[in-house]
PDB file of C-alpha atoms in Angstrom:
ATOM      1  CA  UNK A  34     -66.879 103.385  24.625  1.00  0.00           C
ATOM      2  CA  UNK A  35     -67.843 101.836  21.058  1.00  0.00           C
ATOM      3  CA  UNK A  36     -71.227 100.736  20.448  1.00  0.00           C
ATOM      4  CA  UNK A  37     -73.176  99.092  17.610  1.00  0.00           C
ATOM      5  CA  UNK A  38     -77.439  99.052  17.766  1.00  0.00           C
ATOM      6  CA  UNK A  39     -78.982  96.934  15.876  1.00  0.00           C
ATOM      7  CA  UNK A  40     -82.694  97.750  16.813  1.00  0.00           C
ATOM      8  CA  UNK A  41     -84.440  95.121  14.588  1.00  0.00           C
ATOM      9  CA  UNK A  42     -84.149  91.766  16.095  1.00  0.00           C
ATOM     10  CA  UNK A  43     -86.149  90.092  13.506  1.00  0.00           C
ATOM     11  CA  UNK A  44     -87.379  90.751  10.178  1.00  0.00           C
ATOM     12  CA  UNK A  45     -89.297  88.577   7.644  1.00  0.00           C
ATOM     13  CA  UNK A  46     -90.489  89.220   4.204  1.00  0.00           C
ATOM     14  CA  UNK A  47     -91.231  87.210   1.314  1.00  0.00           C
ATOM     15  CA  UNK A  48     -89.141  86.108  -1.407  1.00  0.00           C
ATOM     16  CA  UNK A  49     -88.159  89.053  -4.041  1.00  0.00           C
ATOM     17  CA  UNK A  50     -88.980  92.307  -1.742  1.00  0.00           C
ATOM     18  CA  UNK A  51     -86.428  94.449  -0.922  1.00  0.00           C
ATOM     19  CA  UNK A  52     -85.434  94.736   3.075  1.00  0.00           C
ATOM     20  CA  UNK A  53     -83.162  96.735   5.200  1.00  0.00           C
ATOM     21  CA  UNK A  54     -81.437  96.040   8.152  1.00  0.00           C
ATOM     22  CA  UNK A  55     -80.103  99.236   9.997  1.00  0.00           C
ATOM     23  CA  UNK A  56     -77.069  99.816  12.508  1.00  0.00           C
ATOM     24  CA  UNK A  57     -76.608 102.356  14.388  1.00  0.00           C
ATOM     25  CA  UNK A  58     -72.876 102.817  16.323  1.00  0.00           C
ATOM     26  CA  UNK A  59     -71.345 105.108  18.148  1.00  0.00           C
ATOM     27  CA  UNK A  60     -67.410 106.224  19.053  1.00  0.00           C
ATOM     28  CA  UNK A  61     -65.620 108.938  19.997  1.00  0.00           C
ATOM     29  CA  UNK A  62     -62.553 108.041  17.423  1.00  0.00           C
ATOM     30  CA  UNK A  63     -62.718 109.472  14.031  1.00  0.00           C
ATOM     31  CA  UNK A  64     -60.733 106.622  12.755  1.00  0.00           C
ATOM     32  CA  UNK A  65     -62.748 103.665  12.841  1.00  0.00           C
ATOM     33  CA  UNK A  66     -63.718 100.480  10.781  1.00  0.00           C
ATOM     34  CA  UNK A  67     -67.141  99.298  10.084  1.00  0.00           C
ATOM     35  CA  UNK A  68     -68.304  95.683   9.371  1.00  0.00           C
ATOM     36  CA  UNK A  69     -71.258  93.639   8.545  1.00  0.00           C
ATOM     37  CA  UNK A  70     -70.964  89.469   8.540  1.00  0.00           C
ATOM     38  CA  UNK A  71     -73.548  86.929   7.852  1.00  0.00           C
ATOM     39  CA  UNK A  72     -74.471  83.908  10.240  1.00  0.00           C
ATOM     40  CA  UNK A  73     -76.093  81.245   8.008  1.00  0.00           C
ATOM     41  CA  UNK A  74     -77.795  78.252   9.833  1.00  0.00           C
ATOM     42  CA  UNK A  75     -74.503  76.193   9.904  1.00  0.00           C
ATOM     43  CA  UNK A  76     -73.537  78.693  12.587  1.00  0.00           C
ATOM     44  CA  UNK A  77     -70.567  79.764  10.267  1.00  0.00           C
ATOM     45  CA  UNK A  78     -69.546  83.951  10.697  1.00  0.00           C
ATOM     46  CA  UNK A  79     -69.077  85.497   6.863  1.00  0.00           C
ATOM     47  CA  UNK A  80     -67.152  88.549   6.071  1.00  0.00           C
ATOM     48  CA  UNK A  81     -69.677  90.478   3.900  1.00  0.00           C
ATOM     49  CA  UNK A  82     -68.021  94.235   4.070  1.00  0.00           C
ATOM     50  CA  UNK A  83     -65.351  96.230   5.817  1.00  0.00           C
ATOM     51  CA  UNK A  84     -65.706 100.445   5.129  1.00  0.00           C
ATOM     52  CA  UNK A  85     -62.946 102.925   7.012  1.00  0.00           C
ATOM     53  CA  UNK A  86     -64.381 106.220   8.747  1.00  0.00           C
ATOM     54  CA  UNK A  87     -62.971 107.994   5.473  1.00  0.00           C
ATOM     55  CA  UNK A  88     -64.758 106.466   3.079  1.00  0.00           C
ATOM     56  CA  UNK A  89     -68.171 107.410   2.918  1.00  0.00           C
ATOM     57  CA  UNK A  90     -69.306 106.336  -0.808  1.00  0.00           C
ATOM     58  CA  UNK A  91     -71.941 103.329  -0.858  1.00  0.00           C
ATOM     59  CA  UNK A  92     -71.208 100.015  -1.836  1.00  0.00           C
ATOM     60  CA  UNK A  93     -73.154  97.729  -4.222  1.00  0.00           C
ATOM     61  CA  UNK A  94     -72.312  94.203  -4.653  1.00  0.00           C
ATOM     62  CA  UNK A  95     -74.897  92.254  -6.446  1.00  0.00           C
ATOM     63  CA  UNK A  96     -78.356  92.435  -4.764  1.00  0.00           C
ATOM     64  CA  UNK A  97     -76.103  93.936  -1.451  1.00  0.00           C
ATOM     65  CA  UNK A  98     -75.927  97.400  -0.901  1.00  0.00           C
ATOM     66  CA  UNK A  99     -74.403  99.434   1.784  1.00  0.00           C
ATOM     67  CA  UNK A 100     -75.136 102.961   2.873  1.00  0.00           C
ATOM     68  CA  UNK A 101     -73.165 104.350   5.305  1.00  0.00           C
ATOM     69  CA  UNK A 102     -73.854 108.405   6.836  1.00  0.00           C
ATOM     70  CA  UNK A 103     -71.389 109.623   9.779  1.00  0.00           C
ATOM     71  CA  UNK A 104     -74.248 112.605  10.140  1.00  0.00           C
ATOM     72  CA  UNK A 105     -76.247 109.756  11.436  1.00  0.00           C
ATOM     73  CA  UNK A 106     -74.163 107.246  12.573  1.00  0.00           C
ATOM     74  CA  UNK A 107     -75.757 104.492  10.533  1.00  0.00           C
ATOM     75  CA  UNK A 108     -74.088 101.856   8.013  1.00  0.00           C
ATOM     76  CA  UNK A 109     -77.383 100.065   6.721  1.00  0.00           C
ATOM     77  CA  UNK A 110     -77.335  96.960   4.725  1.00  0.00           C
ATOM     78  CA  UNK A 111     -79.623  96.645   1.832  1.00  0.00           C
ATOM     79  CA  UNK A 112     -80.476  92.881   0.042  1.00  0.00           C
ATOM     80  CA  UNK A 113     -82.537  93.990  -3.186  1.00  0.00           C
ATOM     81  CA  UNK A 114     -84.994  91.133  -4.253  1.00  0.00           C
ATOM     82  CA  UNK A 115     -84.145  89.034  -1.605  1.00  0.00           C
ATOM     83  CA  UNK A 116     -83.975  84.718  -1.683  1.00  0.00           C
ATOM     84  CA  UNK A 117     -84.720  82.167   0.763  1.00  0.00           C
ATOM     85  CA  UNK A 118     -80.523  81.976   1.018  1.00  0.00           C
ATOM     86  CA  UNK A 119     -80.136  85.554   2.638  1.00  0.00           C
ATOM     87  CA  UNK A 120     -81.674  84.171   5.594  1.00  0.00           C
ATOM     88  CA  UNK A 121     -79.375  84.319   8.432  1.00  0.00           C
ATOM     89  CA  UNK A 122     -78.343  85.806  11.209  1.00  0.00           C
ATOM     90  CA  UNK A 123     -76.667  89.499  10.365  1.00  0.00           C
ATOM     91  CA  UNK A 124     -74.134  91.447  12.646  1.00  0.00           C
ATOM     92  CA  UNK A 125     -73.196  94.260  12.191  1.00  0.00           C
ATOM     93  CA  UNK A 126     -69.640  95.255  13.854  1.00  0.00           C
ATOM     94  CA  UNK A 127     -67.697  98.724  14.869  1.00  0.00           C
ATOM     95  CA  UNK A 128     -63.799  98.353  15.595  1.00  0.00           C
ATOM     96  CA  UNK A 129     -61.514 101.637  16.051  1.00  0.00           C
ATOM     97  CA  UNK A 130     -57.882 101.961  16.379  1.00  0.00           C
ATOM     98  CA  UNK A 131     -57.456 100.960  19.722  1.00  0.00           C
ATOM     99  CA  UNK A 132     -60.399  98.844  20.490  1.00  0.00           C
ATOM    100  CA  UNK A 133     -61.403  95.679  19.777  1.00  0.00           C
ATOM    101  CA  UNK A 134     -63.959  94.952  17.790  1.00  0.00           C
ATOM    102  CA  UNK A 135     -67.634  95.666  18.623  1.00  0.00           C
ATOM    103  CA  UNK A 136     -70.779  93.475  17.701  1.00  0.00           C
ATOM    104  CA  UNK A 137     -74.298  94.679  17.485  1.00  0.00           C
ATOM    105  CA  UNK A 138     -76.820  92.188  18.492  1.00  0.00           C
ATOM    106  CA  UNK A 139     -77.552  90.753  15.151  1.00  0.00           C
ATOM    107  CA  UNK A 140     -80.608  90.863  13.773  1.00  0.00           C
ATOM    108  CA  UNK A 141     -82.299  87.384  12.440  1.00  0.00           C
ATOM    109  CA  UNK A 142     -83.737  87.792   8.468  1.00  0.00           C
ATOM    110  CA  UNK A 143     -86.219  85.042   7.096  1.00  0.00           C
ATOM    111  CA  UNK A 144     -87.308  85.245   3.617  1.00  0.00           C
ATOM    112  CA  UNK A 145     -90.037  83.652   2.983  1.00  0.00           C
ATOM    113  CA  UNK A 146     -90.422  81.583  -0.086  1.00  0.00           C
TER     114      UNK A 146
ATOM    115  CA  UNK C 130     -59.682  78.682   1.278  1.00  0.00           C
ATOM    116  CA  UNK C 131     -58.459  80.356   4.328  1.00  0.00           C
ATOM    117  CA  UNK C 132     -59.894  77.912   7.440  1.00  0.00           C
ATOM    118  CA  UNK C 133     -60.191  78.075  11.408  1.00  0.00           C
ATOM    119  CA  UNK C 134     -60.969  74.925  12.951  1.00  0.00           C
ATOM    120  CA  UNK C 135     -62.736  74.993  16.129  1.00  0.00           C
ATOM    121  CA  UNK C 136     -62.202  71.015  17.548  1.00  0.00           C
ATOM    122  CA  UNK C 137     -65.609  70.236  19.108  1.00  0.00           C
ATOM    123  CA  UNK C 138     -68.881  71.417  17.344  1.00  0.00           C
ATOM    124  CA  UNK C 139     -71.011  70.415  20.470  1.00  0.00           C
ATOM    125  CA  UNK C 140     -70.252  69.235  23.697  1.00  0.00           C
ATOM    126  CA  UNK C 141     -71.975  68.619  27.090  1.00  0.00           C
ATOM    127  CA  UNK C 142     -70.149  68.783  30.101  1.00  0.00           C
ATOM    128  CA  UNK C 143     -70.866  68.835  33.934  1.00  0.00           C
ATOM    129  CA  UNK C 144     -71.119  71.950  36.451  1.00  0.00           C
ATOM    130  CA  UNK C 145     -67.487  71.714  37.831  1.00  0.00           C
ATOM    131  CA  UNK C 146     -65.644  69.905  34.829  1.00  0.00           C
ATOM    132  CA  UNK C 147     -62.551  71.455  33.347  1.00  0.00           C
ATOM    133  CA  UNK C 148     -63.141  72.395  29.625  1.00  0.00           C
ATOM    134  CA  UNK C 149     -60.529  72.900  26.813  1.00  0.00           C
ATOM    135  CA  UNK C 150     -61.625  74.429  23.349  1.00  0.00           C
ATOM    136  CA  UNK C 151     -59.189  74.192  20.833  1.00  0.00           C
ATOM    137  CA  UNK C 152     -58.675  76.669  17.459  1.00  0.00           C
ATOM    138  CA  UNK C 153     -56.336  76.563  14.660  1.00  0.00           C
ATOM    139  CA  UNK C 154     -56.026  78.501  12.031  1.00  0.00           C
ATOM    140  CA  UNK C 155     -53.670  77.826   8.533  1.00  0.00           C
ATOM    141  CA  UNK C 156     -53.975  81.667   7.474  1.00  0.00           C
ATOM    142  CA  UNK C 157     -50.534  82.373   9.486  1.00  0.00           C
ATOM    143  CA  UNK C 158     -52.574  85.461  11.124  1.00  0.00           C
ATOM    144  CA  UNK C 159     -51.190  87.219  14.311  1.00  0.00           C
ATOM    145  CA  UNK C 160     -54.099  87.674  15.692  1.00  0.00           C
ATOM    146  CA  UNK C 161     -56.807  85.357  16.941  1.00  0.00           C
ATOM    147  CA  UNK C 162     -60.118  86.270  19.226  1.00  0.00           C
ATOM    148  CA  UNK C 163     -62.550  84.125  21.217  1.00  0.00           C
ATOM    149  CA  UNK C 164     -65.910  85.263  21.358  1.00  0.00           C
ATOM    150  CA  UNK C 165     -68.965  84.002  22.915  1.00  0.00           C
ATOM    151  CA  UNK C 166     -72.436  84.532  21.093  1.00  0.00           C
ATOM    152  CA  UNK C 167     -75.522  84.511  23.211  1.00  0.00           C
ATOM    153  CA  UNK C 168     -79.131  85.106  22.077  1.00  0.00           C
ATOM    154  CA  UNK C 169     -80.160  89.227  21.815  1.00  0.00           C
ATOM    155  CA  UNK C 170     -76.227  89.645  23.111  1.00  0.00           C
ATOM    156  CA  UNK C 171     -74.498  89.229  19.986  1.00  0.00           C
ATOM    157  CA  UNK C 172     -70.823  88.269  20.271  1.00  0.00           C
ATOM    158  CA  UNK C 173     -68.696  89.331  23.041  1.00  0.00           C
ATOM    159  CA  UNK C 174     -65.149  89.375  23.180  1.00  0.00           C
ATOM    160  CA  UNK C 175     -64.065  86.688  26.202  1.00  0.00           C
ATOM    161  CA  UNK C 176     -59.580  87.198  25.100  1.00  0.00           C
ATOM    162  CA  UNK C 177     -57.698  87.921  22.628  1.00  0.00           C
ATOM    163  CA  UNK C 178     -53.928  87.150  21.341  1.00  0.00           C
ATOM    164  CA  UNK C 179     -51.898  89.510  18.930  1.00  0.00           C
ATOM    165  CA  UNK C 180     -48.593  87.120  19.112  1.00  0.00           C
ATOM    166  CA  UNK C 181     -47.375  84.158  20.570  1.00  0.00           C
ATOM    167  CA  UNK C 182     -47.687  83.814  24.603  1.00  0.00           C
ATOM    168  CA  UNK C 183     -49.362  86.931  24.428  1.00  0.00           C
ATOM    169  CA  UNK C 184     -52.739  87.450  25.846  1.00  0.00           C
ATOM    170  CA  UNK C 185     -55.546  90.440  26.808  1.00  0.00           C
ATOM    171  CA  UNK C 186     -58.723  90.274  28.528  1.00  0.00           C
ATOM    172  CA  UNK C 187     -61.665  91.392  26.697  1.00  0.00           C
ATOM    173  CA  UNK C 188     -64.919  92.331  27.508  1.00  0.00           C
ATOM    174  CA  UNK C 189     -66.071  89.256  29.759  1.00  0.00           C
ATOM    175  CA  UNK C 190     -62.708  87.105  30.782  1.00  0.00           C
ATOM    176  CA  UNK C 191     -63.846  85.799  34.114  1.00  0.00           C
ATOM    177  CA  UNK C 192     -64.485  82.027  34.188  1.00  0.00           C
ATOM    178  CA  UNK C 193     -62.065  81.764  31.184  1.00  0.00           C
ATOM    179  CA  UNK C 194     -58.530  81.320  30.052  1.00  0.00           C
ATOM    180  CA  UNK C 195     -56.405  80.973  27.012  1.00  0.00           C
ATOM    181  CA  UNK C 196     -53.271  79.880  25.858  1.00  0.00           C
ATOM    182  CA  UNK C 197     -51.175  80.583  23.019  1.00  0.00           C
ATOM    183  CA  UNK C 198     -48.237  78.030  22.508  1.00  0.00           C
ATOM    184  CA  UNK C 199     -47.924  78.338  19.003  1.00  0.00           C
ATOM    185  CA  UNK C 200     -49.216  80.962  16.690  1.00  0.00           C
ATOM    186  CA  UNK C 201     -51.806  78.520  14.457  1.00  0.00           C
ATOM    187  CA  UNK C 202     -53.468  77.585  18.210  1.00  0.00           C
ATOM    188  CA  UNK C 203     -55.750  80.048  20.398  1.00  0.00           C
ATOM    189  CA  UNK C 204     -57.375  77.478  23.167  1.00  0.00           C
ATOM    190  CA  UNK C 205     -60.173  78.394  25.249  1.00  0.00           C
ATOM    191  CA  UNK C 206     -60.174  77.193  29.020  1.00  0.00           C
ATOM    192  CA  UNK C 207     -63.208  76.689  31.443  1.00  0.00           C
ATOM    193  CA  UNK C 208     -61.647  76.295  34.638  1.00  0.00           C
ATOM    194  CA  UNK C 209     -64.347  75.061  36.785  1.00  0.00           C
ATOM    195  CA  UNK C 210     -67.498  74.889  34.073  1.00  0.00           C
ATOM    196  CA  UNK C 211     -70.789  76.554  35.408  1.00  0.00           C
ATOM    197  CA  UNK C 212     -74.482  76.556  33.937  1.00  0.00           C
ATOM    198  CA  UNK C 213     -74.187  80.528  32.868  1.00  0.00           C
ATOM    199  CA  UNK C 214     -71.092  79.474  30.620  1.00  0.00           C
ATOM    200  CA  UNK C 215     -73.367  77.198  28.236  1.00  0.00           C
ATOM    201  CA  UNK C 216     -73.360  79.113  24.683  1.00  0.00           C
ATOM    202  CA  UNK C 217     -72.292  79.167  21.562  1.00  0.00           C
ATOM    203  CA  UNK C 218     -68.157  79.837  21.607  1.00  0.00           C
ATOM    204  CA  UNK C 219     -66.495  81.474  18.467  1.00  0.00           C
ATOM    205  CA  UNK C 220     -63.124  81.259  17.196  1.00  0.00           C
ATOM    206  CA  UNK C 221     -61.391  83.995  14.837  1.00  0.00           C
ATOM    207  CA  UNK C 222     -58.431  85.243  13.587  1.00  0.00           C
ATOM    208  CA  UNK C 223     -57.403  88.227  11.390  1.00  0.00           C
ATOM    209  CA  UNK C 224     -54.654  89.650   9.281  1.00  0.00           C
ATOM    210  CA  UNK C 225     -53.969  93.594  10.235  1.00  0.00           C
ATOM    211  CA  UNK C 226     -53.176  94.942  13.436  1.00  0.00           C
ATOM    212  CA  UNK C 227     -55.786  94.702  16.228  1.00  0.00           C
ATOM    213  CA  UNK C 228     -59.211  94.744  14.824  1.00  0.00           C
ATOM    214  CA  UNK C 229     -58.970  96.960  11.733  1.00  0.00           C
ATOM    215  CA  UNK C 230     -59.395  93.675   9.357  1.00  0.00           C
ATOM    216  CA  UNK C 231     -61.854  91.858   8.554  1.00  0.00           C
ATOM    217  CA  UNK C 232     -62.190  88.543  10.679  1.00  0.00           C
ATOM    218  CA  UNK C 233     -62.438  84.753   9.700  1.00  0.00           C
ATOM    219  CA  UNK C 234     -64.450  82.248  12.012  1.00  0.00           C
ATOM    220  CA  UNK C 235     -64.920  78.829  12.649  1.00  0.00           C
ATOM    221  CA  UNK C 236     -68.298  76.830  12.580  1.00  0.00           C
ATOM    222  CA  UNK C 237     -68.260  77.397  16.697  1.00  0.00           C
ATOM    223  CA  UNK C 238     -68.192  75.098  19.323  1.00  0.00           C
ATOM    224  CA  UNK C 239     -72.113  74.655  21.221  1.00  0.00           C
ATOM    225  CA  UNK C 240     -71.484  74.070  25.040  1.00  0.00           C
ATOM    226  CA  UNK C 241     -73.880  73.179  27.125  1.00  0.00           C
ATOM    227  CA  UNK C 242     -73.040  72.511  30.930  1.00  0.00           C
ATOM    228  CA  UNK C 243     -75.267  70.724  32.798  1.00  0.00           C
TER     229      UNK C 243
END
């Protein structure tokens, strides 16, 4: 069965550092989408990124990056210089084919002013 | 601006009471999703709908039901409401077929059953 780990269940750093939140996941399907939303405190789910199983180039977007290895199973999430806004609550989410989609258990960011 | 509207941001009800939560989306998606969130749980998927009248379990269905009249409504039904059912309930709906799209969520509706 799918899986997504998301082994830090709270991180908080101050205003302009760099932090990353990891996922780990795990299937058996070699076609399979990976996902990461944002939870800000209005309790609101954001799309932030979808990446296919085929597609293994990072993503930069801004101050978010993405880096995603099959060799280790992990699509971490990079905010570079991060603001009081990034905090939130961030899932990170592994659907395949013929599954529904899988949530890790978030982990909660606070930046720090 | 795509939009799913969950009716009730917070309500209270009684061990026993009959609960409706009601979702509607204006994206014209297929599919729609319940999930309940839960502290160190993350979300987990309660049912799902990929058309209209057309329903599957997901990962934690008992207690619950759903409905699909109409393809812009996915409602959410507590039979008999019990204490272990108070969370945070998520609506969503996507675009491609099953899961392989990005989903779109309401604000979430905060039940707490007392």
């Amino acid at each position: 069965a799918q899986k997504v780990t998301q082994a830090q269940t709270e991180i908080s750093v101050v205003e302009k550092e760099d932090v990353t939140l990891d996922c780990v996941y795990e299937t058996r399907d070699t076609t399979y989408y990976l996902f990461w939303y944002k939870q800000p405190p209005s309790g609101e789910l954001v799309f932030l990124i979808r990446r296919n199983s085929f597609d293994e180039q990072n993503e930069i977007s801004g101050r978010y990056s993405w880096n995603f290895q099959k060799s280790t199973s992990s699509f971490n999430f990079t905010i570079t210089a991060s603001q009081v806004v990034d905090s939130a609550v961030y899932f990170c989410a592994l659907s395949e084919r013929n599954n529904d989609m899988r949530f890790g258990a978030g982990t909660r960011l606070t930046v720090k002013p | 601006d795509v939009k799913v509207t969950q009716s009730s941001r917070y309500l209270v009800k009684r061990t026993g009471e009959k609960v409706f939560l009601e979702c509607v989306q204006d994206m014209d998606h297929e599919n729609m999703f319940w999930y309940r969130q839960d502290p160190g749980l993350g979300l987990r998927l309660i049912y799902f709908s990929y058309d209209v009248k057309m329903k599957e379990k997901g990962d934690i269905p008992e207690g619950y039901s759903v409905s699909r009249e109409k393809k812009e409504r996915f409602s959410l039904i507590l039979e008999s409401a019990s204490t272990n059912q108070t969370s945070m309930y998520l609506c969503a709906s996507s675009r491609l077929v099953k899961n392989t799209g990005e989903l779109f969520f309401g604000e979430g509706s905060r039940l707490t059953v007392l």
